[in-house]
Coordinates of C-alpha atoms and ligand atoms in Angstrom, one line a residue:
M1 CA 16.5 20.2 9.0
V2 CA 15.8 17.3 7.0
K3 CA 13.2 14.8 8.3
L4 CA 13.8 11.6 8.3
R5 CA 11.6 9.2 6.3
K6 CA 10.7 5.8 7.2
K7 CA 12.2 3.0 5.3
W8 CA 10.2 0.3 4.1
V9 CA 11.6 -2.8 2.0
V10 CA 8.2 -4.5 0.7
T11 CA 8.7 -7.6 -1.0
C12 CA 6.8 -11.3 -2.0
A13 CA 8.0 -14.8 -2.9
W14 CA 9.6 -14.7 -6.5
P15 CA 7.6 -16.5 -8.7
Y16 CA 9.5 -19.6 -10.2
I17 CA 8.8 -18.9 -14.0
N18 CA 8.2 -22.1 -15.1
A19 CA 4.8 -21.4 -15.4
V20 CA 2.6 -18.3 -15.4
P21 CA 1.3 -17.6 -12.2
H22 CA -2.3 -18.3 -11.3
L23 CA -4.7 -16.3 -8.9
G24 CA -3.8 -18.4 -6.4
T25 CA 0.0 -17.2 -6.9
L26 CA -1.7 -13.5 -7.5
I27 CA -3.6 -13.4 -4.2
G28 CA -0.9 -15.0 -1.9
S29 CA 2.0 -13.0 -2.9
L30 CA 1.9 -10.4 -5.3
L31 CA -1.4 -8.8 -4.8
S32 CA -1.3 -8.8 -1.1
A33 CA 1.9 -7.2 -1.1
D34 CA 1.2 -5.0 -3.7
I35 CA -2.3 -3.7 -1.2
Y36 CA 0.1 -2.7 1.6
A37 CA 2.8 -1.3 -0.5
R38 CA 0.4 0.8 -2.2
Y39 CA -1.0 2.0 1.2
L40 CA 2.5 2.9 2.7
R41 CA 2.7 5.0 -0.3
H42 CA -0.1 7.0 1.1
D43 CA 1.8 8.3 3.7
P44 CA 4.1 11.1 2.8
D45 CA 6.6 10.3 5.9
N46 CA 7.1 7.1 4.3
E47 CA 9.9 5.8 1.9
V48 CA 8.8 2.4 0.2
I49 CA 10.7 0.0 -1.8
F50 CA 8.6 -2.8 -3.4
V51 CA 11.1 -5.4 -5.3
S52 CA 10.5 -8.7 -6.4
G53 CA 11.4 -10.7 -9.1
S54 CA 11.6 -13.8 -11.4
D55 CA 13.1 -17.0 -9.9
E56 CA 14.2 -18.9 -12.9
H57 CA 17.3 -21.1 -11.7
G58 CA 16.9 -24.8 -10.8
T59 CA 16.1 -28.0 -12.3
P60 CA 12.9 -27.9 -13.3
I61 CA 13.5 -25.3 -15.6
E62 CA 16.7 -26.9 -16.6
V63 CA 15.2 -30.1 -17.5
E64 CA 12.7 -28.4 -19.7
A65 CA 15.0 -26.9 -21.8
R66 CA 16.9 -29.9 -21.8
K67 CA 13.8 -31.5 -23.3
M68 CA 13.6 -28.8 -25.9
G69 CA 17.2 -28.8 -27.3
V70 CA 17.5 -25.2 -26.2
D71 CA 19.7 -22.9 -23.4
P72 CA 17.7 -22.3 -20.3
R73 CA 18.7 -18.4 -20.6
E74 CA 16.5 -18.8 -24.1
L75 CA 13.5 -19.9 -22.3
T76 CA 13.7 -18.1 -19.1
D77 CA 14.3 -14.8 -21.2
K78 CA 10.8 -15.5 -22.7
Y79 CA 9.2 -16.4 -20.1
H80 CA 10.4 -13.3 -17.5
E81 CA 9.1 -11.1 -20.3
I82 CA 5.8 -12.7 -20.0
V83 CA 5.2 -12.7 -16.7
K84 CA 6.9 -9.4 -16.1
E85 CA 4.0 -7.8 -18.8
L86 CA 1.1 -9.6 -16.5
I87 CA 2.5 -8.4 -13.2
E88 CA 2.1 -4.5 -15.3
K89 CA -1.6 -5.5 -16.4
F90 CA -2.5 -6.5 -12.8
R91 CA -1.4 -3.3 -12.0
I92 CA 1.3 -4.9 -9.2
S93 CA 3.3 -1.7 -8.8
F94 CA 7.0 -2.9 -8.4
D95 CA 9.4 -0.3 -8.1
N96 CA 12.0 -3.3 -9.4
Y97 CA 10.8 -6.6 -11.1
S98 CA 14.3 -8.0 -11.2
R99 CA 15.2 -11.7 -12.0
T100 CA 17.8 -14.2 -10.7
E101 CA 19.8 -14.0 -13.8
S102 CA 20.6 -10.5 -13.5
E103 CA 24.2 -9.6 -13.0
T104 CA 23.7 -7.3 -9.8
H105 CA 21.9 -10.6 -8.3
K106 CA 24.6 -13.0 -9.5
E107 CA 27.5 -10.8 -8.0
F108 CA 26.0 -10.3 -4.7
V109 CA 25.0 -13.8 -4.3
R110 CA 28.5 -14.8 -4.9
E111 CA 30.2 -12.3 -2.5
F112 CA 27.1 -12.8 0.0
Y113 CA 28.6 -16.6 0.4
R114 CA 32.0 -15.7 -0.2
K115 CA 31.9 -13.9 3.2
I116 CA 30.1 -16.4 5.2
Y117 CA 32.4 -19.1 3.8
E118 CA 34.9 -16.7 5.3
R119 CA 33.2 -16.2 8.6
G120 CA 33.5 -20.1 8.8
Y121 CA 29.5 -21.1 8.4
I122 CA 30.2 -23.3 5.5
F123 CA 31.4 -26.8 5.3
T124 CA 31.5 -29.7 3.2
K125 CA 29.8 -33.1 3.8
D126 CA 29.9 -36.3 1.4
E127 CA 26.0 -36.9 0.7
I128 CA 24.3 -39.7 -0.5
L129 CA 21.8 -38.4 -3.1
P130 CA 18.9 -39.9 -4.7
F131 CA 20.2 -40.8 -8.6
C132 CA 18.1 -41.9 -11.2
N133 CA 19.8 -44.4 -13.7
K134 CA 16.9 -44.6 -15.8
C135 CA 16.7 -40.6 -16.5
N136 CA 20.8 -40.6 -15.6
I137 CA 20.4 -37.5 -13.4
Y138 CA 20.9 -36.7 -9.6
L139 CA 17.3 -36.5 -7.7
P140 CA 17.5 -33.3 -5.8
D141 CA 14.5 -31.4 -4.2
R142 CA 11.3 -31.8 -6.2
F143 CA 12.7 -34.5 -8.8
V144 CA 12.2 -37.2 -5.7
E145 CA 9.2 -37.1 -3.9
G146 CA 7.8 -40.0 -1.4
R147 CA 6.0 -40.4 2.4
C148 CA 6.4 -37.8 4.7
P149 CA 8.4 -39.3 7.8
Y150 CA 6.3 -36.5 9.8
C151 CA 2.9 -36.7 8.3
G152 CA 2.6 -39.4 5.9
Y153 CA 1.5 -37.4 3.5
E154 CA 2.1 -39.6 0.1
Y155 CA 3.4 -37.1 -2.3
A156 CA 6.1 -34.9 -0.3
K157 CA 9.1 -33.3 -2.0
G158 CA 12.3 -34.3 -1.4
D159 CA 13.4 -30.5 0.1
Q160 CA 10.0 -29.8 1.7
C161 CA 6.4 -31.8 2.4
E162 CA 3.6 -29.4 0.9
N163 CA 1.4 -31.0 3.9
C164 CA 2.8 -29.9 7.0
G165 CA 5.6 -27.7 5.9
R166 CA 8.5 -29.3 7.4
L167 CA 12.1 -29.0 5.6
L168 CA 13.0 -32.6 4.5
D169 CA 16.5 -34.0 3.1
P170 CA 15.4 -36.7 0.1
K171 CA 16.8 -39.5 2.6
D172 CA 14.1 -38.7 4.8
L173 CA 11.4 -39.6 2.4
I174 CA 9.8 -43.3 2.9
N175 CA 9.7 -45.0 -0.9
P176 CA 11.1 -42.5 -2.9
K177 CA 10.1 -42.5 -6.4
C178 CA 11.8 -40.4 -9.5
T179 CA 9.6 -37.7 -10.2
F180 CA 9.9 -38.4 -14.0
C181 CA 9.5 -41.8 -14.8
G182 CA 8.5 -43.3 -11.1
S183 CA 11.5 -45.7 -10.9
K184 CA 12.8 -46.4 -7.3
P185 CA 15.9 -44.3 -7.3
S186 CA 19.8 -45.4 -6.0
F187 CA 21.7 -43.6 -3.5
K188 CA 25.3 -42.1 -4.4
K189 CA 27.7 -39.9 -2.8
S190 CA 28.5 -36.7 -3.9
K191 CA 30.6 -34.1 -2.3
H192 CA 28.5 -30.8 -1.2
W193 CA 28.6 -27.5 0.7
Y194 CA 26.5 -26.7 3.3
F195 CA 25.2 -23.9 5.4
D196 CA 25.8 -24.5 9.4
L197 CA 22.4 -23.3 9.9
P198 CA 22.5 -24.9 14.1
A199 CA 24.9 -22.4 14.6
F200 CA 22.1 -19.8 14.9
E201 CA 19.6 -21.6 16.8
K202 CA 19.7 -19.6 19.9
E203 CA 19.9 -16.1 17.9
L204 CA 16.7 -17.7 16.2
K205 CA 14.8 -18.6 18.8
L206 CA 15.5 -15.6 21.1
Y207 CA 14.0 -13.3 17.4
I208 CA 11.1 -15.6 17.1
E209 CA 10.2 -15.3 20.8
G210 CA 10.8 -12.0 20.8
H211 CA 9.2 -11.0 17.7
P212 CA 5.8 -9.0 18.7
R213 CA 4.0 -9.5 15.2
L214 CA 4.5 -13.1 14.0
P215 CA 1.2 -14.7 14.2
P216 CA 0.9 -17.3 16.7
N217 CA 0.5 -20.2 13.9
V218 CA 3.9 -18.9 12.5
K219 CA 5.7 -18.5 15.9
N220 CA 4.6 -21.9 16.9
M221 CA 5.4 -23.8 13.9
S222 CA 8.9 -22.1 13.9
L223 CA 9.7 -22.6 17.6
S224 CA 8.6 -26.3 17.4
M225 CA 11.1 -26.7 14.3
I226 CA 14.1 -25.4 16.4
R227 CA 13.3 -27.3 19.7
E228 CA 13.6 -30.6 17.2
G229 CA 16.6 -29.7 16.1
L230 CA 17.9 -27.4 13.1
K231 CA 20.0 -29.6 10.5
P232 CA 22.9 -28.0 8.2
R233 CA 21.3 -26.4 4.8
S234 CA 22.7 -28.1 1.5
L235 CA 23.8 -25.2 -0.5
T236 CA 25.2 -26.8 -3.7
R237 CA 23.6 -28.7 -6.6
D238 CA 25.2 -30.7 -9.5
N239 CA 23.3 -28.6 -12.0
K240 CA 24.7 -26.5 -14.4
W241 CA 21.9 -24.1 -15.0
G242 CA 22.4 -21.5 -11.7
I243 CA 24.9 -19.3 -10.0
S244 CA 28.3 -20.9 -9.8
A245 CA 29.7 -21.8 -6.3
P246 CA 31.8 -19.4 -4.9
F247 CA 34.0 -22.1 -2.7
P248 CA 37.2 -23.6 -4.0
G249 CA 37.3 -26.9 -4.9
A250 CA 33.3 -26.0 -6.3
E251 CA 33.7 -25.3 -9.2
N252 CA 31.5 -27.3 -11.3
K253 CA 28.4 -27.0 -8.7
T254 CA 25.8 -24.3 -8.2
I255 CA 24.0 -22.4 -5.7
Y256 CA 21.1 -23.9 -4.4
V257 CA 18.1 -22.3 -5.8
W258 CA 16.3 -21.9 -2.9
M259 CA 19.4 -20.6 -1.0
E260 CA 19.9 -17.6 -4.0
A261 CA 16.4 -16.6 -4.9
V262 CA 15.9 -14.9 -1.0
L263 CA 18.9 -12.9 -1.3
G264 CA 17.1 -11.3 -4.4
Y265 CA 15.3 -9.5 -1.6
I266 CA 18.5 -7.4 -1.1
S267 CA 20.1 -7.9 -4.6
A268 CA 16.9 -6.2 -6.3
V269 CA 17.0 -3.4 -3.8
I270 CA 20.8 -2.8 -4.7
E271 CA 19.8 -3.1 -8.7
Y272 CA 17.0 -0.6 -8.2
F273 CA 19.5 2.1 -6.5
K274 CA 22.0 1.4 -9.0
Q275 CA 19.3 1.9 -12.1
K276 CA 18.7 5.4 -10.5
G277 CA 22.5 6.4 -10.1
D278 CA 22.5 6.2 -6.6
P279 CA 24.4 3.0 -5.9
E280 CA 25.4 3.1 -2.4
R281 CA 21.5 3.8 -1.1
W282 CA 20.7 0.6 -0.8
R283 CA 22.9 0.8 2.4
E284 CA 20.2 3.1 4.1
F285 CA 17.3 0.5 3.3
W286 CA 19.1 -2.7 3.7
L287 CA 21.6 -1.9 6.2
S288 CA 19.6 0.2 8.6
K289 CA 18.3 -1.4 12.0
D290 CA 15.5 1.3 11.5
T291 CA 14.0 -0.2 8.2
K292 CA 11.1 -2.4 8.3
T293 CA 11.3 -5.5 6.2
L294 CA 8.1 -6.9 5.0
F295 CA 7.2 -10.2 3.2
F296 CA 4.4 -12.0 1.8
I297 CA 4.6 -15.2 0.9
G298 CA 2.5 -18.7 0.8
K299 CA 2.5 -21.0 4.1
D300 CA 4.4 -23.1 2.7
N301 CA 7.6 -21.0 2.5
I302 CA 7.1 -20.0 6.2
P303 CA 10.3 -21.9 7.9
F304 CA 12.7 -20.8 4.7
H305 CA 11.3 -16.9 5.7
I306 CA 11.7 -17.3 9.5
I307 CA 14.5 -19.4 9.8
V308 CA 16.7 -20.0 7.2
F309 CA 16.7 -16.5 5.5
P310 CA 17.2 -14.6 9.1
A311 CA 20.1 -17.2 9.7
L312 CA 21.9 -15.9 6.5
L313 CA 21.4 -12.3 7.4
L314 CA 23.2 -12.9 10.6
A315 CA 25.9 -15.3 9.4
S316 CA 27.1 -12.6 6.8
G317 CA 27.5 -10.2 10.1
D318 CA 27.0 -7.4 8.2
G319 CA 23.9 -6.5 10.3
Y320 CA 20.9 -6.5 8.0
P321 CA 17.3 -6.1 10.1
L322 CA 15.8 -9.5 10.8
P323 CA 12.2 -9.7 8.8
W324 CA 10.3 -6.8 10.5
Q325 CA 7.0 -9.1 9.4
V326 CA 6.2 -12.2 7.2
S327 CA 2.8 -12.4 6.5
S328 CA 1.5 -15.8 5.1
T329 CA -1.7 -17.0 3.6
E330 CA -3.3 -20.2 3.3
F331 CA -4.2 -21.9 -0.3
L332 CA -6.5 -20.6 -2.8
M333 CA -8.7 -23.6 -3.9
Y334 CA -10.4 -23.6 -7.3
E335 CA -14.0 -24.8 -7.4
G336 CA -13.0 -26.9 -4.2
Q337 CA -9.9 -28.2 -6.0
K338 CA -6.1 -27.6 -6.5
F339 CA -4.9 -25.7 -9.1
S340 CA -3.6 -27.6 -11.8
K341 CA -2.4 -26.9 -15.5
S342 CA -2.2 -30.5 -16.7
R343 CA -5.6 -31.2 -15.5
K344 CA -6.7 -27.7 -16.5
I345 CA -8.4 -26.4 -13.2
G346 CA -7.8 -23.3 -12.4
I347 CA -7.4 -20.0 -13.9
W348 CA -3.9 -18.5 -15.0
L349 CA -3.0 -14.7 -15.3
D350 CA -2.8 -14.5 -19.0
Q351 CA -6.5 -16.3 -19.4
A352 CA -7.9 -14.0 -16.4
I353 CA -6.8 -10.5 -18.3
K354 CA -8.5 -11.4 -21.2
L355 CA -11.7 -12.0 -20.0
L356 CA -12.0 -8.9 -17.5
P357 CA -10.1 -6.0 -16.4
S358 CA -7.9 -6.5 -13.6
D359 CA -9.7 -4.6 -11.1
Y360 CA -12.6 -7.3 -11.2
W361 CA -10.2 -9.9 -10.2
R362 CA -8.3 -8.0 -7.4
F363 CA -11.7 -6.9 -6.2
Y364 CA -12.8 -10.8 -5.6
L365 CA -9.8 -12.0 -4.5
T366 CA -9.1 -9.9 -1.7
L367 CA -12.7 -10.6 -0.8
I368 CA -11.5 -14.0 -0.7
R369 CA -8.2 -13.5 0.5
P370 CA -7.1 -16.9 2.1
E371 CA -5.9 -15.2 5.4
T372 CA -6.8 -18.1 8.3
S373 CA -8.0 -21.0 6.2
D374 CA -8.1 -22.3 2.9
S375 CA -10.5 -20.5 0.7
N376 CA -12.2 -21.3 -2.5
F377 CA -12.7 -19.4 -6.1
S378 CA -16.2 -20.0 -6.9
W379 CA -17.8 -18.8 -10.1
D380 CA -21.4 -18.4 -8.7
D381 CA -19.9 -16.5 -6.0
F382 CA -17.4 -14.5 -8.3
Q383 CA -20.6 -13.5 -10.2
R384 CA -22.6 -12.6 -6.7
K385 CA -20.0 -10.3 -5.3
I386 CA -18.8 -8.8 -8.8
N387 CA -22.4 -8.0 -9.9
N388 CA -23.9 -7.3 -6.4
E389 CA -20.8 -5.5 -5.0
L390 CA -18.6 -3.9 -7.0
N391 CA -21.3 -3.5 -9.9
D392 CA -24.1 -2.4 -7.9
T393 CA -22.8 -1.4 -4.4
L394 CA -19.4 0.5 -5.3
G395 CA -19.9 1.5 -9.2
N396 CA -23.4 2.4 -9.1
L397 CA -23.0 4.8 -5.8
I398 CA -20.2 6.9 -7.7
H399 CA -22.0 7.1 -11.2
R400 CA -25.2 8.1 -10.0
T401 CA -24.0 10.6 -8.1
L402 CA -21.5 12.1 -10.4
S403 CA -24.0 11.6 -13.4
F404 CA -26.7 13.3 -11.2
I405 CA -24.1 16.9 -10.6
N406 CA -23.2 16.6 -14.2
R407 CA -27.0 16.8 -14.8
Y408 CA -28.6 18.9 -12.2
F409 CA -25.5 21.2 -11.1
N410 CA -23.9 21.6 -14.2
S411 CA -21.0 19.7 -13.4
K412 CA -20.0 21.9 -10.3
I413 CA -20.1 20.0 -6.8
P414 CA -23.1 22.1 -5.3
N415 CA -23.1 24.5 -1.9
P416 CA -24.3 22.6 1.3
S417 CA -27.0 24.9 3.2
E418 CA -27.2 23.5 7.1
M419 CA -26.4 19.8 7.7
T420 CA -29.4 17.7 8.9
E421 CA -28.9 15.0 11.5
E422 CA -28.7 12.6 8.5
D423 CA -26.1 14.4 6.5
K424 CA -24.0 14.8 9.7
A425 CA -24.2 11.2 10.6
L426 CA -23.3 9.8 7.2
L427 CA -20.4 12.5 7.1
K428 CA -19.3 11.1 10.5
I429 CA -18.8 7.5 9.0
V430 CA -17.1 9.0 6.0
R431 CA -14.5 10.5 8.4
E432 CA -14.0 7.3 10.4
T433 CA -13.6 4.7 7.5
P434 CA -10.3 6.0 6.3
I435 CA -9.1 5.0 9.8
I436 CA -10.9 1.9 10.1
V437 CA -9.5 0.8 7.0
S438 CA -6.0 1.8 7.8
R439 CA -6.3 0.1 11.1
K440 CA -7.8 -3.4 9.2
I441 CA -4.8 -3.2 6.6
E442 CA -2.1 -2.7 9.4
E443 CA -3.2 -6.0 10.9
F444 CA -2.8 -8.0 7.3
K445 CA -6.8 -8.2 7.5
F446 CA -7.1 -7.4 3.5
R447 CA -10.8 -8.2 3.8
D448 CA -12.0 -6.7 6.2
A449 CA -10.5 -3.7 5.2
L450 CA -12.2 -4.2 1.7
V451 CA -15.8 -5.0 3.2
E452 CA -15.0 -1.6 5.2
V453 CA -15.0 0.3 2.1
L454 CA -17.7 -1.6 0.4
N455 CA -20.1 -0.8 4.0
L456 CA -19.3 2.9 3.5
A457 CA -20.6 2.6 -0.2
R458 CA -23.6 0.8 1.4
K459 CA -24.5 3.5 3.8
C460 CA -24.1 5.9 1.1
N461 CA -26.7 4.1 -1.1
S462 CA -29.0 3.9 1.5
Y463 CA -28.7 7.9 2.4
F464 CA -29.1 8.6 -1.6
N465 CA -32.4 6.7 -1.8
M466 CA -33.6 8.1 1.8
K467 CA -32.9 11.7 0.7
E468 CA -34.6 11.2 -2.9
P469 CA -32.6 14.1 -4.6
W470 CA -34.1 13.5 -7.7
K471 CA -37.0 14.7 -5.9
L472 CA -35.5 17.1 -4.0
V473 CA -34.3 18.8 -6.5
K474 CA -37.6 19.9 -7.9
T475 CA -39.0 20.6 -4.6
D476 CA -36.1 21.8 -2.3
K477 CA -32.8 22.7 -4.1
E478 CA -30.9 23.5 -1.3
Q479 CA -31.6 20.3 0.5
A480 CA -30.3 18.2 -2.4
S481 CA -27.3 20.8 -2.7
T482 CA -26.2 19.6 0.7
S483 CA -26.7 16.0 -0.2
L484 CA -24.5 16.0 -3.1
Y485 CA -22.1 17.5 -1.6
V486 CA -22.0 14.8 1.2
L487 CA -22.0 12.0 -1.4
A488 CA -19.0 13.9 -3.6
A489 CA -17.1 14.2 -0.2
A490 CA -17.9 10.1 0.4
I491 CA -16.9 9.5 -3.0
K492 CA -13.2 11.2 -2.7
T493 CA -12.6 9.4 0.3
I494 CA -13.9 6.2 -1.2
A495 CA -11.2 6.9 -4.2
V496 CA -8.5 7.6 -1.5
I497 CA -9.1 4.3 0.3
V498 CA -9.8 1.7 -2.5
E499 CA -6.9 2.7 -4.3
P500 CA -4.7 -0.1 -2.7
F501 CA -7.3 -2.7 -3.8
L502 CA -8.6 -0.8 -7.1
P503 CA -6.0 1.2 -8.2
D504 CA -7.6 1.5 -11.7
T505 CA -11.0 2.2 -10.3
A506 CA -9.4 5.0 -7.6
E507 CA -7.8 6.4 -10.8
K508 CA -11.0 7.0 -12.9
I509 CA -12.8 8.5 -10.1
W510 CA -9.7 10.9 -9.4
E511 CA -10.4 11.9 -13.2
T512 CA -14.1 12.7 -13.3
L513 CA -13.5 14.5 -10.0
D514 CA -10.7 16.3 -11.7
L515 CA -8.9 16.8 -8.4
P516 CA -4.9 17.8 -8.2
G517 CA -2.2 15.3 -7.2
D518 CA -1.8 11.8 -7.8
I519 CA -4.1 9.7 -6.3
H520 CA -1.6 7.0 -5.9
T521 CA 0.4 9.0 -3.1
F522 CA -2.5 11.3 -1.9
N523 CA -2.3 11.7 1.6
W524 CA -4.4 9.2 3.8
L525 CA -5.2 11.5 6.2
D526 CA -6.8 13.7 4.0
A527 CA -9.2 11.1 2.1
Y528 CA -11.5 13.1 4.2
H529 CA -11.7 17.0 3.3
P530 CA -14.6 17.4 1.1
V531 CA -14.2 18.5 -2.3
S532 CA -14.6 22.5 -2.5
P533 CA -18.2 23.3 -3.6
G534 CA -18.2 25.1 -7.0
K535 CA -15.2 22.7 -8.2
K536 CA -15.9 21.6 -11.6
I537 CA -16.0 17.6 -12.7
R538 CA -15.7 15.8 -15.7
R539 CA -18.8 13.6 -17.4
S540 CA -18.9 10.4 -15.8
K541 CA -19.0 7.2 -17.2
P542 CA -20.3 3.6 -15.4
L543 CA -17.2 1.9 -14.1
F544 CA -18.2 -1.5 -14.3
T545 CA -20.4 -4.0 -16.1
K546 CA -22.2 -7.0 -14.9
I547 CA -20.9 -10.4 -15.4
D548 CA -22.5 -13.5 -17.3
V549 CA -19.9 -16.3 -15.6
E550 CA -21.5 -19.1 -18.2
K551 CA -20.4 -16.9 -20.7
L552 CA -17.0 -16.2 -19.2
K553 CA -16.5 -19.7 -18.9
S554 CA -17.0 -20.6 -22.2
E555 CA -14.5 -17.8 -23.2
L556 CA -12.1 -19.2 -20.6
S557 CA -12.5 -22.8 -22.1
M558 CA -11.3 -21.6 -25.3
L559 CA -8.0 -19.9 -24.3
Ligands
ZN1 ZN1 4.6 -33.8 6.2
ZN2 ZN1 13.8 -41.4 -13.8

């Protein structure tokens, strides 16, 4: 009998590639999703597809290309390669990192909307749109800003207020301005196609109210939007750069970038299986009600993933499973300020990877992941956590234990003799920690999960200091052997449970222990199974070095 494995589709918001992602984007979507996808792969019962891609259509890139006098595709070909390479350097373990210019995606989007159109959920309407006479362009979405009618925020964009998260229409804005030249737009008529979002109010309400996992803030925000009444969502734009709209009479229009990029969650899985030579298999994932779909996004994306995307899936009538979980993060600040490329506030991935290896960033960002409120990247705190926790607590424990075995036990895991109470107590903690860490990850508390790994390392360090094996090895070799056997067991466990957070480090520990199998898919439940006595290990090398932030800051200023 073939055992059916649990199917997972893990995704995160697609990065818009007119700029290299910064550290906030890394922890907010890419890295958070990666931690979970990596964790899931440690259970042999799971089959996990982890996808994302470059979001490359829409007005910002079109305008940039127009200014430079090049074809937008020329720009995004270049940007896509840069972002893809950085994502690999940060060890984000996508099965498929696609792009919205992929033929599979474009074809899927057009077919998807043709179907919704045929099912009667798309209609046309003359729209009054802001038009900048000075720039001679329509000002959809983010090209117009003004005061939010709900919360009064001064810089709300035409499609959404970043402050309160409400979806907006350009004409809702108080005191609208052209984003480029600041002039007051006039309003002109243009025919556009709309998605009948209100038709799904009842179904969405049932879905959200009955959702067992949605965090209360996400639930409340979405339900209050439904109570206020959903509005039809505009589907088309007058831009050229995008996916041409498949509706009769819409030949000169493209699909609004937000409304097509979300379908990439599906098309990237289709593309993945196509590339594997198994083109129908995506259906087992995306058309099965048993599949768990999981989305990692920033808080400004909540309405889109809890309301608009599920409504689109329902409108298709194809039976796509609605999001199993949407895990959103708050914002990451940089030294108390918002990231800003123009004002040089923040660190971008191309800079970060030149300063330090990816595990240093992955470590610190996980510890400051903005899970319940905005959090802050601070250089002082970065130095403290890297030097005291990553280097001293974790790195030193592993290196001093393994190099001790190299030196005093001829690189062989020693044989334990009778266990003392302390030995047994530590082994109990080693056995329990993977269970605690897994529970924290499943609750999307990645900070706590990593802290638990550090707590284990801390306890191992105290045990090492208390046992003083460097003395025992001369006076009581049997006890020294037992202690090092216990510590080696702890280190093997740490390699497995730290892997979702620090994949490079986990690989290095695994290599030094010279253990068989792939650390990235090693069964989590077997994390605690001590390494066999007599097993030969390799020569240990230090895993990390201390950092000096003044030096790093001056290097950053030159990049
Ligand atoms: Zn607002
Ligand atoms: Zn203008």
